[in-house]
mmCIF file of N, CA, C and O in Angstrom:
data_model
loop_
_atom_site.group_PDB
_atom_site.id
_atom_site.type_symbol
_atom_site.label_atom_id
_atom_site.label_comp_id
_atom_site.label_asym_id
_atom_site.label_seq_id
_atom_site.Cartn_x
_atom_site.Cartn_y
_atom_site.Cartn_z
ATOM 1 N N LEU A 1254 23.760 112.998 10.053
ATOM 2 C CA LEU A 1254 22.654 112.843 9.137
ATOM 3 C C LEU A 1254 21.315 113.036 9.840
ATOM 4 O O LEU A 1254 20.373 113.528 9.232
ATOM 5 N N TRP A 1255 21.273 112.617 11.097
ATOM 6 C CA TRP A 1255 20.023 112.816 11.828
ATOM 7 C C TRP A 1255 19.763 114.296 12.052
ATOM 8 O O TRP A 1255 18.596 114.717 12.147
ATOM 9 N N ILE A 1256 20.812 115.100 12.100
ATOM 10 C CA ILE A 1256 20.647 116.557 12.236
ATOM 11 C C ILE A 1256 19.977 117.113 10.981
ATOM 12 O O ILE A 1256 19.108 117.988 11.073
ATOM 13 N N CYS A 1257 20.351 116.602 9.821
ATOM 14 C CA CYS A 1257 19.710 117.027 8.574
ATOM 15 C C CYS A 1257 18.222 116.688 8.588
ATOM 16 O O CYS A 1257 17.383 117.507 8.164
ATOM 17 N N VAL A 1258 17.877 115.521 9.076
ATOM 18 C CA VAL A 1258 16.471 115.122 9.158
ATOM 19 C C VAL A 1258 15.723 116.049 10.114
ATOM 20 O O VAL A 1258 14.605 116.504 9.815
ATOM 21 N N ALA A 1259 16.345 116.331 11.258
ATOM 22 C CA ALA A 1259 15.707 117.231 12.231
ATOM 23 C C ALA A 1259 15.508 118.622 11.637
ATOM 24 O O ALA A 1259 14.455 119.245 11.829
ATOM 25 N N CYS A 1260 16.498 119.132 10.915
ATOM 26 C CA CYS A 1260 16.364 120.455 10.279
ATOM 27 C C CYS A 1260 15.254 120.456 9.233
ATOM 28 O O CYS A 1260 14.461 121.407 9.153
ATOM 29 N N GLU A 1261 15.191 119.413 8.433
ATOM 30 C CA GLU A 1261 14.136 119.305 7.424
ATOM 31 C C GLU A 1261 12.757 119.266 8.076
ATOM 32 O O GLU A 1261 11.822 119.924 7.607
ATOM 33 N N MET A 1262 12.629 118.488 9.158
ATOM 34 C CA MET A 1262 11.342 118.417 9.865
ATOM 35 C C MET A 1262 10.982 119.772 10.470
ATOM 36 O O MET A 1262 9.836 120.201 10.410
ATOM 37 N N THR A 1263 11.983 120.445 11.041
ATOM 38 C CA THR A 1263 11.742 121.764 11.628
ATOM 39 C C THR A 1263 11.283 122.751 10.560
ATOM 40 O O THR A 1263 10.320 123.506 10.780
ATOM 41 N N LEU A 1264 11.939 122.755 9.438
ATOM 42 C CA LEU A 1264 11.546 123.647 8.342
ATOM 43 C C LEU A 1264 10.150 123.310 7.831
ATOM 44 O O LEU A 1264 9.361 124.212 7.510
ATOM 45 N N ALA A 1265 9.834 122.022 7.761
ATOM 46 C CA ALA A 1265 8.509 121.612 7.285
ATOM 47 C C ALA A 1265 7.422 122.060 8.258
ATOM 48 O O ALA A 1265 6.347 122.484 7.843
ATOM 49 N N VAL A 1266 7.706 122.000 9.569
ATOM 50 C CA VAL A 1266 6.719 122.406 10.571
ATOM 51 C C VAL A 1266 6.599 123.926 10.644
ATOM 52 O O VAL A 1266 5.489 124.477 10.711
ATOM 53 N N ILE A 1267 7.744 124.635 10.626
ATOM 54 C CA ILE A 1267 7.732 126.099 10.761
ATOM 55 C C ILE A 1267 7.064 126.759 9.559
ATOM 56 O O ILE A 1267 6.232 127.646 9.707
ATOM 57 N N PHE A 1268 7.415 126.325 8.392
ATOM 58 C CA PHE A 1268 6.881 126.966 7.182
ATOM 59 C C PHE A 1268 5.610 126.285 6.679
ATOM 60 O O PHE A 1268 5.105 126.624 5.631
ATOM 61 N N VAL A 1269 5.081 125.365 7.441
ATOM 62 C CA VAL A 1269 3.851 124.653 7.136
ATOM 63 C C VAL A 1269 3.830 124.208 5.677
ATOM 64 O O VAL A 1269 2.927 124.518 4.908
ATOM 65 N N ARG A 1270 4.892 123.464 5.348
ATOM 66 C CA ARG A 1270 4.949 122.936 3.992
ATOM 67 C C ARG A 1270 4.465 121.503 3.994
ATOM 68 O O ARG A 1270 4.430 120.846 5.030
ATOM 69 N N ASP A 1271 4.134 121.042 2.845
ATOM 70 C CA ASP A 1271 3.710 119.655 2.713
ATOM 71 C C ASP A 1271 4.891 118.752 2.344
ATOM 72 O O ASP A 1271 4.687 117.612 1.958
ATOM 73 N N ASP A 1272 6.108 119.266 2.497
ATOM 74 C CA ASP A 1272 7.304 118.498 2.117
ATOM 75 C C ASP A 1272 7.792 117.652 3.289
ATOM 76 O O ASP A 1272 8.881 117.851 3.811
ATOM 77 N N ILE A 1273 6.956 116.748 3.743
ATOM 78 C CA ILE A 1273 7.332 115.839 4.821
ATOM 79 C C ILE A 1273 7.995 114.592 4.254
ATOM 80 O O ILE A 1273 8.601 113.812 4.984
ATOM 81 N N LEU A 1274 7.910 114.415 2.947
ATOM 82 C CA LEU A 1274 8.456 113.232 2.283
ATOM 83 C C LEU A 1274 9.990 113.199 2.346
ATOM 84 O O LEU A 1274 10.569 112.135 2.551
ATOM 85 N N THR A 1275 10.632 114.356 2.212
ATOM 86 C CA THR A 1275 12.110 114.403 2.228
ATOM 87 C C THR A 1275 12.686 113.918 3.558
ATOM 88 O O THR A 1275 13.576 113.063 3.571
ATOM 89 N N PRO A 1276 12.225 114.424 4.713
ATOM 90 C CA PRO A 1276 12.783 113.905 5.973
ATOM 91 C C PRO A 1276 12.479 112.423 6.192
ATOM 92 O O PRO A 1276 13.316 111.699 6.745
ATOM 93 N N LEU A 1277 11.317 111.968 5.763
ATOM 94 C CA LEU A 1277 11.002 110.546 5.896
ATOM 95 C C LEU A 1277 11.924 109.695 5.022
ATOM 96 O O LEU A 1277 12.410 108.646 5.454
ATOM 97 N N PHE A 1278 12.165 110.161 3.804
ATOM 98 C CA PHE A 1278 13.058 109.438 2.908
ATOM 99 C C PHE A 1278 14.480 109.405 3.473
ATOM 100 O O PHE A 1278 15.148 108.368 3.453
ATOM 101 N N LEU A 1279 14.959 110.551 3.991
ATOM 102 C CA LEU A 1279 16.292 110.595 4.603
ATOM 103 C C LEU A 1279 16.374 109.649 5.801
ATOM 104 O O LEU A 1279 17.386 108.966 6.001
ATOM 105 N N SER A 1280 15.330 109.594 6.607
ATOM 106 C CA SER A 1280 15.314 108.689 7.767
ATOM 107 C C SER A 1280 15.403 107.237 7.322
ATOM 108 O O SER A 1280 16.138 106.443 7.922
ATOM 109 N N MET A 1281 14.665 106.882 6.282
ATOM 110 C CA MET A 1281 14.714 105.509 5.784
ATOM 111 C C MET A 1281 16.103 105.163 5.246
ATOM 112 O O MET A 1281 16.606 104.059 5.474
ATOM 113 N N VAL A 1282 16.731 106.107 4.551
ATOM 114 C CA VAL A 1282 18.075 105.857 4.029
ATOM 115 C C VAL A 1282 19.070 105.671 5.167
ATOM 116 O O VAL A 1282 19.929 104.776 5.131
ATOM 117 N N ILE A 1283 18.957 106.489 6.217
ATOM 118 C CA ILE A 1283 19.871 106.384 7.366
ATOM 119 C C ILE A 1283 19.695 105.035 8.070
ATOM 120 O O ILE A 1283 20.670 104.359 8.407
ATOM 121 N N VAL A 1284 18.456 104.622 8.283
ATOM 122 C CA VAL A 1284 18.198 103.344 8.949
ATOM 123 C C VAL A 1284 18.685 102.187 8.087
ATOM 124 O O VAL A 1284 19.313 101.239 8.583
ATOM 125 N N ALA A 1285 18.438 102.251 6.788
ATOM 126 C CA ALA A 1285 18.898 101.188 5.888
ATOM 127 C C ALA A 1285 20.421 101.113 5.860
ATOM 128 O O ALA A 1285 21.000 100.021 5.885
ATOM 129 N N SER A 1286 21.069 102.259 5.846
ATOM 130 C CA SER A 1286 22.536 102.293 5.837
ATOM 131 C C SER A 1286 23.098 101.705 7.133
ATOM 132 O O SER A 1286 24.054 100.924 7.110
ATOM 133 N N GLY A 1287 22.516 102.069 8.255
ATOM 134 C CA GLY A 1287 22.967 101.528 9.542
ATOM 135 C C GLY A 1287 22.766 100.031 9.632
ATOM 136 O O GLY A 1287 23.620 99.295 10.140
ATOM 137 N N THR A 1288 21.623 99.554 9.131
ATOM 138 C CA THR A 1288 21.342 98.115 9.143
ATOM 139 C C THR A 1288 22.326 97.355 8.265
ATOM 140 O O THR A 1288 22.845 96.303 8.654
ATOM 141 N N LEU A 1289 22.608 97.893 7.091
ATOM 142 C CA LEU A 1289 23.559 97.252 6.189
ATOM 143 C C LEU A 1289 24.965 97.223 6.790
ATOM 144 O O LEU A 1289 25.668 96.223 6.700
ATOM 145 N N GLN A 1290 25.355 98.310 7.445
ATOM 146 C CA GLN A 1290 26.680 98.352 8.070
ATOM 147 C C GLN A 1290 26.762 97.335 9.215
ATOM 148 O O GLN A 1290 27.766 96.640 9.356
ATOM 149 N N TRP A 1291 25.709 97.239 10.025
ATOM 150 C CA TRP A 1291 25.693 96.271 11.124
ATOM 151 C C TRP A 1291 25.793 94.848 10.586
ATOM 152 O O TRP A 1291 26.546 94.041 11.102
ATOM 153 N N TRP A 1292 25.041 94.521 9.524
ATOM 154 C CA TRP A 1292 25.052 93.194 8.948
ATOM 155 C C TRP A 1292 26.424 92.861 8.363
ATOM 156 O O TRP A 1292 26.934 91.756 8.530
ATOM 157 N N THR A 1293 27.050 93.836 7.690
ATOM 158 C CA THR A 1293 28.377 93.624 7.105
ATOM 159 C C THR A 1293 29.413 93.363 8.190
ATOM 160 O O THR A 1293 30.263 92.471 8.050
ATOM 161 N N GLU A 1294 29.365 94.110 9.291
ATOM 162 C CA GLU A 1294 30.306 93.886 10.394
ATOM 163 C C GLU A 1294 30.087 92.521 11.033
ATOM 164 O O GLU A 1294 31.048 91.856 11.425
ATOM 165 N N LEU A 1295 28.830 92.101 11.137
ATOM 166 C CA LEU A 1295 28.526 90.793 11.692
ATOM 167 C C LEU A 1295 29.105 89.681 10.818
ATOM 168 O O LEU A 1295 29.698 88.720 11.323
ATOM 169 N N GLN A 1296 28.990 89.822 9.502
ATOM 170 C CA GLN A 1296 29.553 88.839 8.578
ATOM 171 C C GLN A 1296 31.080 88.816 8.666
ATOM 172 O O GLN A 1296 31.699 87.752 8.659
ATOM 173 N N ALA A 1297 31.709 89.999 8.751
ATOM 174 C CA ALA A 1297 33.170 90.076 8.840
ATOM 175 C C ALA A 1297 33.665 89.439 10.135
ATOM 176 O O ALA A 1297 34.682 88.724 10.142
ATOM 177 N N GLU A 1298 32.962 89.667 11.228
ATOM 178 C CA GLU A 1298 33.349 89.071 12.510
ATOM 179 C C GLU A 1298 33.234 87.552 12.450
ATOM 180 O O GLU A 1298 34.104 86.831 12.953
ATOM 181 N N SER A 1299 32.191 87.069 11.811
ATOM 182 C CA SER A 1299 32.006 85.630 11.658
ATOM 183 C C SER A 1299 33.138 85.028 10.824
ATOM 184 O O SER A 1299 33.657 83.949 11.142
ATOM 185 N N MET A 1300 33.529 85.713 9.765
ATOM 186 C CA MET A 1300 34.641 85.238 8.918
ATOM 187 C C MET A 1300 35.945 85.198 9.703
ATOM 188 O O MET A 1300 36.719 84.254 9.577
ATOM 189 N N MET A 1301 36.201 86.232 10.501
ATOM 190 C CA MET A 1301 37.436 86.272 11.285
ATOM 191 C C MET A 1301 37.468 85.127 12.306
ATOM 192 O O MET A 1301 38.511 84.515 12.518
ATOM 193 N N GLU A 1302 36.344 84.835 12.940
ATOM 194 C CA GLU A 1302 36.293 83.723 13.896
ATOM 195 C C GLU A 1302 36.568 82.396 13.207
ATOM 196 O O GLU A 1302 37.308 81.562 13.736
ATOM 197 N N SER A 1303 35.994 82.206 12.016
ATOM 198 C CA SER A 1303 36.226 80.938 11.313
ATOM 199 C C SER A 1303 37.681 80.816 10.867
ATOM 200 O O SER A 1303 38.259 79.738 10.900
ATOM 201 N N LEU A 1304 38.313 81.931 10.478
ATOM 202 C CA LEU A 1304 39.736 81.898 10.122
ATOM 203 C C LEU A 1304 40.597 81.567 11.330
ATOM 204 O O LEU A 1304 41.561 80.807 11.231
ATOM 205 N N GLN A 1305 40.263 82.140 12.487
ATOM 206 C CA GLN A 1305 41.033 81.845 13.689
ATOM 207 C C GLN A 1305 40.853 80.392 14.111
ATOM 208 O O GLN A 1305 41.795 79.769 14.598
ATOM 209 N N ASN A 1306 39.662 79.849 13.936
ATOM 210 C CA ASN A 1306 39.444 78.440 14.273
ATOM 211 C C ASN A 1306 40.214 77.526 13.336
ATOM 212 O O ASN A 1306 40.678 76.462 13.745
ATOM 213 N N MET A 1307 40.356 77.908 12.075
ATOM 214 C CA MET A 1307 41.130 77.106 11.133
ATOM 215 C C MET A 1307 42.609 77.139 11.475
ATOM 216 O O MET A 1307 43.342 76.205 11.206
ATOM 217 N N GLN A 1308 43.060 78.220 12.073
ATOM 218 C CA GLN A 1308 44.473 78.416 12.350
ATOM 219 C C GLN A 1308 44.932 77.675 13.600
ATOM 220 O O GLN A 1308 46.112 77.429 13.776
ATOM 221 N N ARG A 1309 44.020 77.318 14.466
ATOM 222 C CA ARG A 1309 44.405 76.617 15.693
ATOM 223 C C ARG A 1309 45.012 75.262 15.355
ATOM 224 O O ARG A 1309 44.489 74.499 14.570
ATOM 225 N N THR A 1310 46.145 74.996 15.965
ATOM 226 C CA THR A 1310 46.808 73.716 15.746
ATOM 227 C C THR A 1310 47.077 73.055 17.093
ATOM 228 O O THR A 1310 46.909 73.651 18.144
ATOM 229 N N GLU A 1311 47.532 71.846 17.003
ATOM 230 C CA GLU A 1311 47.845 71.100 18.207
ATOM 231 C C GLU A 1311 49.209 71.535 18.736
ATOM 232 O O GLU A 1311 49.899 72.336 18.137
ATOM 233 N N LEU A 1312 49.594 70.959 19.852
ATOM 234 C CA LEU A 1312 50.908 71.240 20.409
ATOM 235 C C LEU A 1312 51.994 70.748 19.457
ATOM 236 O O LEU A 1312 51.803 69.800 18.707
ATOM 237 N N VAL A 1313 53.152 71.416 19.496
ATOM 238 C CA VAL A 1313 54.267 71.106 18.612
ATOM 239 C C VAL A 1313 55.430 70.587 19.452
ATOM 240 O O VAL A 1313 55.737 71.129 20.512
ATOM 241 N N CYS A 1314 56.077 69.540 18.970
ATOM 242 C CA CYS A 1314 57.238 68.987 19.662
ATOM 243 C C CYS A 1314 58.496 69.712 19.191
ATOM 244 O O CYS A 1314 58.775 69.776 17.995
ATOM 245 N N VAL A 1315 59.252 70.298 20.145
ATOM 246 C CA VAL A 1315 60.488 71.012 19.810
ATOM 247 C C VAL A 1315 61.622 70.506 20.694
ATOM 248 O O VAL A 1315 61.400 69.906 21.739
ATOM 249 N N TYR A 1316 62.818 70.739 20.222
ATOM 250 C CA TYR A 1316 64.016 70.458 21.029
ATOM 251 C C TYR A 1316 64.584 71.787 21.477
ATOM 252 O O TYR A 1316 64.871 72.663 20.671
ATOM 253 N N ARG A 1317 64.730 71.966 22.797
ATOM 254 C CA ARG A 1317 65.276 73.202 23.366
ATOM 255 C C ARG A 1317 66.476 72.876 24.245
ATOM 256 O O ARG A 1317 66.507 71.854 24.925
ATOM 257 N N ASN A 1318 67.443 73.800 24.228
ATOM 258 C CA ASN A 1318 68.601 73.677 25.113
ATOM 259 C C ASN A 1318 68.218 74.198 26.492
ATOM 260 O O ASN A 1318 67.712 75.302 26.626
ATOM 261 N N VAL A 1319 68.486 73.385 27.529
ATOM 262 C CA VAL A 1319 68.155 73.753 28.903
ATOM 263 C C VAL A 1319 69.418 73.620 29.742
ATOM 264 O O VAL A 1319 70.137 72.621 29.644
ATOM 265 N N ASN A 1320 69.697 74.632 30.554
ATOM 266 C CA ASN A 1320 70.857 74.591 31.448
ATOM 267 C C ASN A 1320 70.439 73.981 32.782
ATOM 268 O O ASN A 1320 69.545 74.480 33.452
ATOM 269 N N GLU A 1321 71.101 72.883 33.149
ATOM 270 C CA GLU A 1321 70.848 72.241 34.441
ATOM 271 C C GLU A 1321 72.183 71.974 35.123
ATOM 272 O O GLU A 1321 72.962 71.152 34.658
ATOM 273 N N GLY A 1322 72.433 72.680 36.194
ATOM 274 C CA GLY A 1322 73.656 72.466 36.961
ATOM 275 C C GLY A 1322 74.914 72.758 36.164
ATOM 276 O O GLY A 1322 75.899 72.041 36.296
ATOM 277 N N GLY A 1323 74.889 73.766 35.326
ATOM 278 C CA GLY A 1323 76.054 74.128 34.526
ATOM 279 C C GLY A 1323 76.195 73.327 33.248
ATOM 280 O O GLY A 1323 77.099 73.570 32.457
ATOM 281 N N LYS A 1324 75.347 72.352 33.019
ATOM 282 C CA LYS A 1324 75.404 71.548 31.803
ATOM 283 C C LYS A 1324 74.246 71.936 30.884
ATOM 284 O O LYS A 1324 73.143 72.218 31.331
ATOM 285 N N THR A 1325 74.521 71.937 29.600
ATOM 286 C CA THR A 1325 73.480 72.206 28.621
ATOM 287 C C THR A 1325 72.902 70.886 28.142
ATOM 288 O O THR A 1325 73.619 70.044 27.611
ATOM 289 N N ILE A 1326 71.628 70.713 28.366
ATOM 290 C CA ILE A 1326 70.949 69.479 27.990
ATOM 291 C C ILE A 1326 69.880 69.817 26.949
ATOM 292 O O ILE A 1326 69.172 70.813 27.071
ATOM 293 N N VAL A 1327 69.769 68.978 25.936
ATOM 294 C CA VAL A 1327 68.720 69.163 24.936
ATOM 295 C C VAL A 1327 67.492 68.389 25.398
ATOM 296 O O VAL A 1327 67.564 67.190 25.636
ATOM 297 N N GLN A 1328 66.386 69.142 25.560
ATOM 298 C CA GLN A 1328 65.156 68.530 26.054
ATOM 299 C C GLN A 1328 64.073 68.593 24.991
ATOM 300 O O GLN A 1328 63.963 69.549 24.241
ATOM 301 N N GLU A 1329 63.263 67.556 24.971
ATOM 302 C CA GLU A 1329 62.103 67.544 24.070
ATOM 303 C C GLU A 1329 60.919 68.115 24.840
ATOM 304 O O GLU A 1329 60.625 67.682 25.947
ATOM 305 N N LYS A 1330 60.262 69.142 24.251
ATOM 306 C CA LYS A 1330 59.113 69.766 24.913
ATOM 307 C C LYS A 1330 57.961 69.896 23.937
ATOM 308 O O LYS A 1330 58.164 70.042 22.738
ATOM 309 N N TRP A 1331 56.765 69.866 24.489
ATOM 310 C CA TRP A 1331 55.552 70.118 23.701
ATOM 311 C C TRP A 1331 55.061 71.506 24.051
ATOM 312 O O TRP A 1331 54.783 71.790 25.216
ATOM 313 N N ILE A 1332 54.979 72.383 23.044
ATOM 314 C CA ILE A 1332 54.592 73.775 23.292
ATOM 315 C C ILE A 1332 53.490 74.207 22.316
ATOM 316 O O ILE A 1332 53.238 73.550 21.310
ATOM 317 N N GLU A 1333 52.882 75.346 22.621
ATOM 318 C CA GLU A 1333 51.893 75.958 21.727
ATOM 319 C C GLU A 1333 52.629 76.538 20.519
ATOM 320 O O GLU A 1333 53.760 77.021 20.647
ATOM 321 N N PRO A 1334 52.022 76.498 19.342
ATOM 322 C CA PRO A 1334 52.677 77.057 18.155
ATOM 323 C C PRO A 1334 53.012 78.551 18.294
ATOM 324 O O PRO A 1334 53.978 79.028 17.730
ATOM 325 N N GLY A 1335 52.245 79.279 19.078
ATOM 326 C CA GLY A 1335 52.505 80.702 19.276
ATOM 327 C C GLY A 1335 53.758 80.975 20.095
ATOM 328 O O GLY A 1335 54.273 82.089 20.105
ATOM 329 N N ASP A 1336 54.262 79.958 20.806
ATOM 330 C CA ASP A 1336 55.451 80.126 21.638
ATOM 331 C C ASP A 1336 56.749 79.786 20.905
ATOM 332 O O ASP A 1336 57.818 79.781 21.510
ATOM 333 N N LEU A 1337 56.657 79.458 19.615
ATOM 334 C CA LEU A 1337 57.859 79.145 18.842
ATOM 335 C C LEU A 1337 58.742 80.376 18.682
ATOM 336 O O LEU A 1337 58.248 81.485 18.521
ATOM 337 N N VAL A 1338 60.039 80.158 18.732
ATOM 338 C CA VAL A 1338 61.002 81.238 18.488
ATOM 339 C C VAL A 1338 61.928 80.804 17.357
ATOM 340 O O VAL A 1338 62.115 79.609 17.117
ATOM 341 N N PRO A 1339 62.518 81.773 16.636
ATOM 342 C CA PRO A 1339 63.427 81.417 15.543
ATOM 343 C C PRO A 1339 64.590 80.559 16.036
ATOM 344 O O PRO A 1339 65.142 80.787 17.105
ATOM 345 N N GLY A 1340 64.928 79.548 15.257
ATOM 346 C CA GLY A 1340 66.061 78.694 15.575
ATOM 347 C C GLY A 1340 65.702 77.404 16.283
ATOM 348 O O GLY A 1340 66.570 76.572 16.516
ATOM 349 N N GLU A 1341 64.450 77.207 16.647
ATOM 350 C CA GLU A 1341 64.076 75.970 17.328
ATOM 351 C C GLU A 1341 63.952 74.825 16.325
ATOM 352 O O GLU A 1341 63.603 75.022 15.172
ATOM 353 N N LEU A 1342 64.243 73.636 16.809
ATOM 354 C CA LEU A 1342 64.124 72.441 15.987
ATOM 355 C C LEU A 1342 62.777 71.783 16.266
ATOM 356 O O LEU A 1342 62.446 71.486 17.409
ATOM 357 N N LEU A 1343 62.008 71.567 15.213
ATOM 358 C CA LEU A 1343 60.695 70.935 15.340
ATOM 359 C C LEU A 1343 60.774 69.477 14.947
ATOM 360 O O LEU A 1343 61.566 69.094 14.104
ATOM 361 N N VAL A 1344 59.904 68.684 15.539
ATOM 362 C CA VAL A 1344 59.758 67.297 15.155
ATOM 363 C C VAL A 1344 58.409 67.196 14.452
ATOM 364 O O VAL A 1344 57.366 67.403 15.063
ATOM 365 N N LEU A 1345 58.442 66.904 13.159
ATOM 366 C CA LEU A 1345 57.212 66.805 12.383
ATOM 367 C C LEU A 1345 57.021 65.377 11.909
ATOM 368 O O LEU A 1345 57.984 64.674 11.615
ATOM 369 N N GLU A 1346 55.777 64.974 11.839
ATOM 370 C CA GLU A 1346 55.437 63.668 11.303
ATOM 371 C C GLU A 1346 54.467 63.864 10.153
ATOM 372 O O GLU A 1346 53.928 64.959 9.964
ATOM 373 N N ALA A 1347 54.234 62.831 9.392
ATOM 374 C CA ALA A 1347 53.329 62.907 8.255
ATOM 375 C C ALA A 1347 51.943 63.351 8.723
ATOM 376 O O ALA A 1347 51.422 62.840 9.705
ATOM 377 N N GLY A 1348 51.387 64.347 8.045
ATOM 378 C CA GLY A 1348 50.053 64.838 8.365
ATOM 379 C C GLY A 1348 50.023 65.984 9.353
ATOM 380 O O GLY A 1348 48.974 66.555 9.587
ATOM 381 N N ASP A 1349 51.171 66.335 9.950
ATOM 382 C CA ASP A 1349 51.208 67.458 10.889
ATOM 383 C C ASP A 1349 51.045 68.778 10.153
ATOM 384 O O ASP A 1349 51.542 68.947 9.038
ATOM 385 N N LYS A 1350 50.351 69.712 10.796
ATOM 386 C CA LYS A 1350 50.260 71.059 10.252
ATOM 387 C C LYS A 1350 51.521 71.811 10.646
ATOM 388 O O LYS A 1350 51.987 71.713 11.780
ATOM 389 N N ILE A 1351 52.082 72.557 9.711
ATOM 390 C CA ILE A 1351 53.287 73.320 9.997
ATOM 391 C C ILE A 1351 52.855 74.673 10.550
ATOM 392 O O ILE A 1351 52.201 75.451 9.858
ATOM 393 N N PRO A 1352 53.198 74.983 11.810
ATOM 394 C CA PRO A 1352 52.685 76.176 12.464
ATOM 395 C C PRO A 1352 53.430 77.471 12.139
ATOM 396 O O PRO A 1352 53.030 78.515 12.577
ATOM 397 N N ALA A 1353 54.522 77.406 11.400
ATOM 398 C CA ALA A 1353 55.303 78.609 11.113
ATOM 399 C C ALA A 1353 56.181 78.356 9.895
ATOM 400 O O ALA A 1353 56.210 77.258 9.354
ATOM 401 N N ASP A 1354 56.893 79.392 9.457
ATOM 402 C CA ASP A 1354 57.877 79.207 8.393
ATOM 403 C C ASP A 1354 59.057 78.444 8.997
ATOM 404 O O ASP A 1354 59.632 78.868 9.989
ATOM 405 N N ILE A 1355 59.372 77.314 8.415
ATOM 406 C CA ILE A 1355 60.476 76.518 8.952
ATOM 407 C C ILE A 1355 61.427 76.137 7.832
ATOM 408 O O ILE A 1355 61.096 76.209 6.653
ATOM 409 N N ARG A 1356 62.612 75.727 8.230
ATOM 410 C CA ARG A 1356 63.618 75.217 7.296
ATOM 411 C C ARG A 1356 63.851 73.760 7.666
ATOM 412 O O ARG A 1356 64.075 73.425 8.825
ATOM 413 N N ILE A 1357 63.800 72.886 6.671
ATOM 414 C CA ILE A 1357 63.986 71.463 6.916
ATOM 415 C C ILE A 1357 65.479 71.192 7.065
ATOM 416 O O ILE A 1357 66.266 71.456 6.157
ATOM 417 N N VAL A 1358 65.883 70.674 8.222
ATOM 418 C CA VAL A 1358 67.278 70.390 8.505
ATOM 419 C C VAL A 1358 67.595 68.937 8.173
ATOM 420 O O VAL A 1358 68.620 68.619 7.602
ATOM 421 N N PHE A 1359 66.684 68.051 8.516
ATOM 422 C CA PHE A 1359 66.905 66.630 8.304
ATOM 423 C C PHE A 1359 65.571 65.976 7.956
ATOM 424 O O PHE A 1359 64.545 66.288 8.551
ATOM 425 N N CYS A 1360 65.617 65.071 6.991
ATOM 426 C CA CYS A 1360 64.401 64.366 6.552
ATOM 427 C C CYS A 1360 64.747 62.896 6.365
ATOM 428 O O CYS A 1360 65.763 62.556 5.784
ATOM 429 N N THR A 1361 63.893 62.018 6.885
ATOM 430 C CA THR A 1361 64.182 60.593 6.770
ATOM 431 C C THR A 1361 63.692 60.005 5.449
ATOM 432 O O THR A 1361 64.253 59.043 4.972
ATOM 433 N N GLU A 1362 62.652 60.597 4.852
ATOM 434 C CA GLU A 1362 62.130 60.096 3.588
ATOM 435 C C GLU A 1362 61.865 61.275 2.650
ATOM 436 O O GLU A 1362 61.393 62.312 3.063
ATOM 437 N N GLY A 1363 62.128 61.081 1.368
ATOM 438 C CA GLY A 1363 61.779 62.038 0.338
ATOM 439 C C GLY A 1363 62.612 63.229 0.285
ATOM 440 O O GLY A 1363 62.449 64.200 -0.276
#
C-alpha cells in the first residue's frame, strides 16, 4: 500500500497536479489500519494471558505404580496437571479443580 502512495505522490509531482489529497488520504488510511491491527493484537494477547492464568491449577495427587527391587509398589505423588497421563488415579477433594477429563472410579459421598 505504501507503494501506491509513493506512485501517487510521484505522479502528483511529475505532472504538477494539485491532487495531493489522494496520497495523503491513502497514508492516513494505512496508518489507521496499522494502528487498529496493533491494538486488536494487543487485546487478543491480553485475553490469551488471562485465559492461561485462569487455567493454572495447583499440584494434583495421583497414585502411580513404581517398580522397586522387582516389586510393584503404588506410590502417592504430587504432580503438575500437565504431566497427567491416561489411566492415572487422582485423589480429589471438595473444591478441587479437575485438571483433565477423568472418570470417577470411587466416591465416598454422593
